[in-house]
PDB file of C-alpha atoms in Angstrom:
ATOM      1  CA  MET A   1      -8.326  -1.275 -13.376  1.00  0.00           C
ATOM      2  CA  GLU A   2      -7.978  -4.349 -15.568  1.00  0.00           C
ATOM      3  CA  ARG A   3      -4.272  -4.871 -14.858  1.00  0.00           C
ATOM      4  CA  GLN A   4      -2.567  -4.158 -11.589  1.00  0.00           C
ATOM      5  CA  LEU A   5       0.100  -5.214  -9.154  1.00  0.00           C
ATOM      6  CA  ILE A   6      -1.057  -5.600  -5.558  1.00  0.00           C
ATOM      7  CA  LEU A   7       1.884  -5.087  -3.229  1.00  0.00           C
ATOM      8  CA  ASP A   8       2.631  -5.314   0.467  1.00  0.00           C
ATOM      9  CA  ILE A   9       5.809  -5.114   2.507  1.00  0.00           C
ATOM     10  CA  GLU A  10       6.580  -5.921   6.103  1.00  0.00           C
ATOM     11  CA  THR A  11       9.004  -3.660   7.926  1.00  0.00           C
ATOM     12  CA  GLY A  12      10.481  -3.479  11.393  1.00  0.00           C
ATOM     13  CA  GLY A  13       8.740  -0.177  12.133  1.00  0.00           C
ATOM     14  CA  PHE A  14       7.452   3.036  10.633  1.00  0.00           C
ATOM     15  CA  GLN A  15      10.730   4.761   9.677  1.00  0.00           C
ATOM     16  CA  VAL A  16      12.781   3.707   6.647  1.00  0.00           C
ATOM     17  CA  GLU A  17      15.676   2.949   9.003  1.00  0.00           C
ATOM     18  CA  ASP A  18      13.518   0.109  10.374  1.00  0.00           C
ATOM     19  CA  GLU A  19      14.299  -1.901   7.213  1.00  0.00           C
ATOM     20  CA  ILE A  20      12.314  -4.180   4.854  1.00  0.00           C
ATOM     21  CA  TYR A  21      11.817  -7.802   5.886  1.00  0.00           C
ATOM     22  CA  GLU A  22       9.265  -9.185   3.444  1.00  0.00           C
ATOM     23  CA  VAL A  23       7.846  -8.174   0.054  1.00  0.00           C
ATOM     24  CA  ALA A  24       4.915  -9.744  -1.795  1.00  0.00           C
ATOM     25  CA  VAL A  25       3.321  -8.848  -5.124  1.00  0.00           C
ATOM     26  CA  LEU A  26       0.388 -10.278  -7.082  1.00  0.00           C
ATOM     27  CA  ALA A  27       0.026  -9.643 -10.812  1.00  0.00           C
ATOM     28  CA  ILE A  28      -3.680  -9.251 -11.627  1.00  0.00           C
ATOM     29  CA  GLU A  29      -5.325  -9.324 -15.052  1.00  0.00           C
ATOM     30  CA  ARG A  30      -9.082  -8.947 -15.472  1.00  0.00           C
ATOM     31  CA  GLY A  31      -9.792  -9.939 -11.891  1.00  0.00           C
ATOM     32  CA  ARG A  32      -7.536 -13.011 -11.860  1.00  0.00           C
ATOM     33  CA  ILE A  33      -4.172 -13.629 -10.208  1.00  0.00           C
ATOM     34  CA  ILE A  34      -1.810 -14.559 -13.031  1.00  0.00           C
ATOM     35  CA  ASP A  35       1.482 -14.528 -11.139  1.00  0.00           C
ATOM     36  CA  SER A  36       2.943 -13.801  -7.722  1.00  0.00           C
ATOM     37  CA  LEU A  37       6.254 -13.005  -6.104  1.00  0.00           C
ATOM     38  CA  HIS A  38       7.135 -13.482  -2.450  1.00  0.00           C
ATOM     39  CA  LEU A  39      10.513 -12.340  -1.144  1.00  0.00           C
ATOM     40  CA  GLY A  40      11.700 -13.022   2.370  1.00  0.00           C
ATOM     41  CA  GLU A  41      14.112 -15.166   4.351  1.00  0.00           C
ATOM     42  CA  ILE A  42      12.481 -16.884   7.304  1.00  0.00           C
ATOM     43  CA  GLU A  43      14.686 -16.983  10.387  1.00  0.00           C
ATOM     44  CA  ASP A  44      12.068 -18.136  12.900  1.00  0.00           C
ATOM     45  CA  ILE A  45       8.794 -19.527  11.530  1.00  0.00           C
ATOM     46  CA  LYS A  46       7.148 -19.329  14.973  1.00  0.00           C
ATOM     47  CA  LYS A  47       7.338 -15.507  14.905  1.00  0.00           C
ATOM     48  CA  ILE A  48       6.149 -14.628  11.388  1.00  0.00           C
ATOM     49  CA  HIS A  49       2.485 -14.221  12.383  1.00  0.00           C
ATOM     50  CA  LYS A  50       3.451 -11.320  14.692  1.00  0.00           C
ATOM     51  CA  GLY A  51       3.996  -8.930  11.777  1.00  0.00           C
ATOM     52  CA  MET A  52       6.440  -6.009  11.521  1.00  0.00           C
ATOM     53  CA  GLY A  53       8.977  -8.377   9.950  1.00  0.00           C
ATOM     54  CA  ALA A  54       9.177 -10.662  12.984  1.00  0.00           C
ATOM     55  CA  GLY A  55      10.750 -13.994  12.092  1.00  0.00           C
ATOM     56  CA  TYR A  56      12.244 -12.691   8.838  1.00  0.00           C
ATOM     57  CA  ALA A  57      15.782 -11.538   8.000  1.00  0.00           C
ATOM     58  CA  CYS A  58      16.335  -7.999   6.745  1.00  0.00           C
ATOM     59  CA  ILE A  59      16.241  -7.832   2.923  1.00  0.00           C
ATOM     60  CA  SER A  60      16.325  -4.046   2.429  1.00  0.00           C
ATOM     61  CA  GLU A  61      19.577  -4.032   0.463  1.00  0.00           C
ATOM     62  CA  ASN A  62      19.587  -7.632  -0.782  1.00  0.00           C
ATOM     63  CA  LYS A  63      20.678  -7.213  -4.424  1.00  0.00           C
ATOM     64  CA  VAL A  64      19.250 -10.599  -5.480  1.00  0.00           C
ATOM     65  CA  TYR A  65      15.796  -9.806  -4.084  1.00  0.00           C
ATOM     66  CA  ILE A  66      15.839  -6.272  -5.458  1.00  0.00           C
ATOM     67  CA  ALA A  67      16.685  -7.646  -8.933  1.00  0.00           C
ATOM     68  CA  LYS A  68      13.911 -10.276  -8.701  1.00  0.00           C
ATOM     69  CA  PHE A  69      11.411  -7.595  -7.704  1.00  0.00           C
ATOM     70  CA  GLN A  70      12.501  -5.252 -10.488  1.00  0.00           C
ATOM     71  CA  ASP A  71      12.325  -8.082 -13.061  1.00  0.00           C
ATOM     72  CA  PHE A  72       8.797  -8.923 -11.909  1.00  0.00           C
ATOM     73  CA  VAL A  73       7.691  -5.285 -12.215  1.00  0.00           C
ATOM     74  CA  LYS A  74       9.269  -5.085 -15.699  1.00  0.00           C
ATOM     75  CA  GLN A  75       7.475  -8.282 -16.734  1.00  0.00           C
ATOM     76  CA  TYR A  76       4.181  -6.823 -15.496  1.00  0.00           C
ATOM     77  CA  PRO A  77       4.402  -3.035 -16.021  1.00  0.00           C
ATOM     78  CA  TYR A  78       1.055  -2.448 -14.337  1.00  0.00           C
ATOM     79  CA  PRO A  79       0.002   0.197 -11.815  1.00  0.00           C
ATOM     80  CA  ILE A  80       1.080  -0.695  -8.273  1.00  0.00           C
ATOM     81  CA  ILE A  81      -1.619  -0.779  -5.600  1.00  0.00           C
ATOM     82  CA  ALA A  82      -0.919  -1.000  -1.884  1.00  0.00           C
ATOM     83  CA  HIS A  83      -2.968  -0.516   1.263  1.00  0.00           C
ATOM     84  CA  ASN A  84      -1.551   2.731   2.687  1.00  0.00           C
ATOM     85  CA  ALA A  85       0.607   3.046  -0.424  1.00  0.00           C
ATOM     86  CA  SER A  86       2.669   6.031   0.745  1.00  0.00           C
ATOM     87  CA  PHE A  87       4.131   3.849   3.507  1.00  0.00           C
ATOM     88  CA  ASP A  88       5.224   0.989   1.216  1.00  0.00           C
ATOM     89  CA  ARG A  89       6.404   3.388  -1.479  1.00  0.00           C
ATOM     90  CA  LYS A  90       8.719   5.374   0.822  1.00  0.00           C
ATOM     91  CA  PHE A  91      10.580   2.189   1.862  1.00  0.00           C
ATOM     92  CA  LEU A  92      10.890   0.867  -1.696  1.00  0.00           C
ATOM     93  CA  VAL A  93      12.148   4.210  -3.012  1.00  0.00           C
ATOM     94  CA  HIS A  94      14.581   4.684  -0.112  1.00  0.00           C
ATOM     95  CA  TYR A  95      16.242   1.289  -0.655  1.00  0.00           C
ATOM     96  CA  GLY A  96      16.268   1.524  -4.459  1.00  0.00           C
ATOM     97  CA  TRP A  97      13.661  -1.136  -5.234  1.00  0.00           C
ATOM     98  CA  ILE A  98      11.693   1.385  -7.339  1.00  0.00           C
ATOM     99  CA  SER A  99      12.353   4.835  -8.740  1.00  0.00           C
ATOM    100  CA  GLU A 100      10.951   8.059  -7.320  1.00  0.00           C
ATOM    101  CA  GLU A 101       8.783   8.347 -10.454  1.00  0.00           C
ATOM    102  CA  SER A 102       6.985   5.019  -9.922  1.00  0.00           C
ATOM    103  CA  THR A 103       3.224   5.461  -9.819  1.00  0.00           C
ATOM    104  CA  PHE A 104       1.383   4.048  -6.830  1.00  0.00           C
ATOM    105  CA  TYR A 105      -2.310   3.864  -6.041  1.00  0.00           C
ATOM    106  CA  ASP A 106      -3.658   3.648  -2.517  1.00  0.00           C
ATOM    107  CA  SER A 107      -6.393   1.061  -2.009  1.00  0.00           C
ATOM    108  CA  ILE A 108      -7.582   2.933   1.097  1.00  0.00           C
ATOM    109  CA  ARG A 109      -8.449   5.994  -1.003  1.00  0.00           C
ATOM    110  CA  ALA A 110     -10.248   3.870  -3.625  1.00  0.00           C
ATOM    111  CA  ILE A 111     -12.196   1.960  -0.964  1.00  0.00           C
ATOM    112  CA  LYS A 112     -13.220   5.201   0.780  1.00  0.00           C
ATOM    113  CA  LYS A 113     -14.645   6.483  -2.528  1.00  0.00           C
ATOM    114  CA  GLU A 114     -16.774   3.325  -2.927  1.00  0.00           C
ATOM    115  CA  CYS A 115     -17.657   2.780   0.728  1.00  0.00           C
ATOM    116  CA  PRO A 116     -17.615   6.135   2.559  1.00  0.00           C
ATOM    117  CA  TYR A 117     -19.815   4.704   5.327  1.00  0.00           C
ATOM    118  CA  LEU A 118     -17.273   2.298   6.822  1.00  0.00           C
ATOM    119  CA  PHE A 119     -16.084   2.852  10.390  1.00  0.00           C
ATOM    120  CA  SER A 120     -12.449   2.060   9.529  1.00  0.00           C
ATOM    121  CA  TYR A 121     -10.361   1.269   6.476  1.00  0.00           C
ATOM    122  CA  SER A 122      -7.704  -0.820   8.182  1.00  0.00           C
ATOM    123  CA  LEU A 123      -7.160  -4.169   6.525  1.00  0.00           C
ATOM    124  CA  ASP A 124      -8.157  -5.974   9.734  1.00  0.00           C
ATOM    125  CA  TYR A 125     -11.474  -4.111   9.861  1.00  0.00           C
ATOM    126  CA  LEU A 126     -12.186  -4.729   6.157  1.00  0.00           C
ATOM    127  CA  ILE A 127     -11.489  -8.448   6.603  1.00  0.00           C
ATOM    128  CA  GLN A 128     -14.025  -8.640   9.416  1.00  0.00           C
ATOM    129  CA  TYR A 129     -16.586  -6.417   7.695  1.00  0.00           C
ATOM    130  CA  PHE A 130     -16.519  -8.413   4.452  1.00  0.00           C
ATOM    131  CA  GLU A 131     -16.111 -11.771   6.266  1.00  0.00           C
ATOM    132  CA  ILE A 132     -12.913 -12.756   4.500  1.00  0.00           C
ATOM    133  CA  GLU A 133     -10.905 -15.725   5.720  1.00  0.00           C
ATOM    134  CA  ARG A 134      -7.298 -15.078   6.593  1.00  0.00           C
ATOM    135  CA  ALA A 135      -4.576 -17.692   6.775  1.00  0.00           C
ATOM    136  CA  ASN A 136      -1.519 -16.049   8.327  1.00  0.00           C
ATOM    137  CA  ALA A 137      -2.185 -12.536   9.597  1.00  0.00           C
ATOM    138  CA  HIS A 138       0.432  -9.823   9.184  1.00  0.00           C
ATOM    139  CA  THR A 139       2.612 -11.432   6.552  1.00  0.00           C
ATOM    140  CA  ALA A 140       3.068  -9.640   3.242  1.00  0.00           C
ATOM    141  CA  ILE A 141       2.020 -12.651   1.175  1.00  0.00           C
ATOM    142  CA  ASP A 142      -1.183 -13.132   3.155  1.00  0.00           C
ATOM    143  CA  ASP A 143      -1.958  -9.409   3.123  1.00  0.00           C
ATOM    144  CA  VAL A 144      -1.767  -9.149  -0.691  1.00  0.00           C
ATOM    145  CA  HIS A 145      -4.131 -12.112  -1.068  1.00  0.00           C
ATOM    146  CA  VAL A 146      -6.525 -10.619   1.477  1.00  0.00           C
ATOM    147  CA  LEU A 147      -6.398  -7.199  -0.173  1.00  0.00           C
ATOM    148  CA  PHE A 148      -7.145  -8.865  -3.514  1.00  0.00           C
ATOM    149  CA  LYS A 149     -10.266 -10.452  -1.961  1.00  0.00           C
ATOM    150  CA  VAL A 150     -11.347  -7.122  -0.440  1.00  0.00           C
ATOM    151  CA  LEU A 151     -10.961  -5.380  -3.797  1.00  0.00           C
ATOM    152  CA  GLU A 152     -12.934  -8.191  -5.477  1.00  0.00           C
ATOM    153  CA  LYS A 153     -15.844  -7.507  -3.141  1.00  0.00           C
ATOM    154  CA  ILE A 154     -15.737  -3.711  -3.380  1.00  0.00           C
ATOM    155  CA  LYS A 155     -14.710  -3.320  -7.045  1.00  0.00           C
ATOM    156  CA  PRO A 156     -13.481   0.292  -6.779  1.00  0.00           C
ATOM    157  CA  ASN A 157     -14.119   2.389  -9.879  1.00  0.00           C
ATOM    158  CA  GLN A 158     -11.980   5.404  -9.068  1.00  0.00           C
ATOM    159  CA  TRP A 159      -8.241   5.079  -8.574  1.00  0.00           C
ATOM    160  CA  LEU A 160      -6.253   8.210  -7.752  1.00  0.00           C
ATOM    161  CA  PRO A 161      -2.456   8.077  -7.991  1.00  0.00           C
ATOM    162  CA  LEU A 162      -0.453   9.208  -5.009  1.00  0.00           C
ATOM    163  CA  TYR A 163       0.332  12.842  -5.519  1.00  0.00           C
ATOM    164  CA  LYS A 164       3.533  14.474  -4.423  1.00  0.00           C
ATOM    165  CA  ALA A 165       2.829  18.182  -4.155  1.00  0.00           C
ATOM    166  CA  SER A 166       5.581  20.573  -5.136  1.00  0.00           C
ATOM    167  CA  PRO A 167       6.466  23.137  -2.440  1.00  0.00           C
ATOM    168  CA  LYS A 168       4.879  25.886  -4.572  1.00  0.00           C
ATOM    169  CA  THR A 169       1.604  23.943  -4.936  1.00  0.00           C
ATOM    170  CA  PHE A 170       1.591  23.092  -1.221  1.00  0.00           C
ATOM    171  CA  LYS A 171       2.071  26.735  -0.169  1.00  0.00           C
ATOM    172  CA  SER A 172      -0.707  27.812  -2.523  1.00  0.00           C
ATOM    173  CA  SER A 173      -3.054  25.157  -1.113  1.00  0.00           C
ATOM    174  CA  VAL A 174      -2.366  26.166   2.487  1.00  0.00           C
ATOM    175  CA  LYS A 175      -2.893  29.848   1.647  1.00  0.00           C
ATOM    176  CA  ASN A 176      -6.205  29.047  -0.095  1.00  0.00           C
ATOM    177  CA  PHE A 177      -7.333  26.945   2.879  1.00  0.00           C
ATOM    178  CA  PHE A 178      -6.782  29.790   5.315  1.00  0.00           C
ATOM    179  CA  GLU A 179      -8.326  32.395   3.040  1.00  0.00           C
ATOM    180  CA  ARG A 180     -11.456  30.277   2.489  1.00  0.00           C
ATOM    181  CA  GLY A 181     -11.992  28.727   5.885  1.00  0.00           C
ATOM    182  CA  LEU A 182     -10.786  30.948   8.667  1.00  0.00           C
ATOM    183  CA  LYS A 183     -11.656  34.388   9.938  1.00  0.00           C
ATOM    184  CA  LEU A 184      -8.845  36.479  11.340  1.00  0.00           C
ATOM    185  CA  GLU A 185     -10.797  37.347  14.491  1.00  0.00           C
ATOM    186  CA  GLY A 186     -10.244  33.816  15.773  1.00  0.00           C
ATOM    187  CA  GLU A 187     -13.569  32.343  14.700  1.00  0.00           C
ATOM    188  CA  SER A 188     -13.511  29.447  12.286  1.00  0.00           C
ATOM    189  CA  GLU A 189     -15.964  28.200   9.749  1.00  0.00           C
ATOM    190  CA  VAL A 190     -13.868  25.107   9.064  1.00  0.00           C
ATOM    191  CA  PHE A 191     -15.859  22.925  11.431  1.00  0.00           C
TER     192      PHE A 191
END
């Protein structure tokens, strides 16, 4: 992908009710960072390295930050990439930062296609595996820079957009899975 936005958010937990505390985005063109955006209000600088939004104020519904983010995405209408993209996307859609139709690509899926032999695909593991230096662990701005470095090393060729299956498609897939992989007598050929 020649043009892309690498995104990360920090939240207070795993449910959308846990709020957004920090958002960072890098605009990438032909393997170079051409612009960046970092949104967050530091309340306690001593806590920001702990992750999960620690040390930052909640910005989930901050109209000024939402407008800045949306302006940045309009200025750079590139595909959005995030590590575990479905997580980041659900928060941004829920709070109105992006529309439901926004296309996201998951770096984990792209990395797995290029490097299926890795033990883990967590960002921490990838940083250690590829010997990448990290300044301030578990902040959105550091994570986007680190993910950029990981992607530079791996250079994924195949990017698959997140897919939201319709209920009809999902039911059909489940039915096909059971018809293909399981015997009714209780034996399974799945494993």
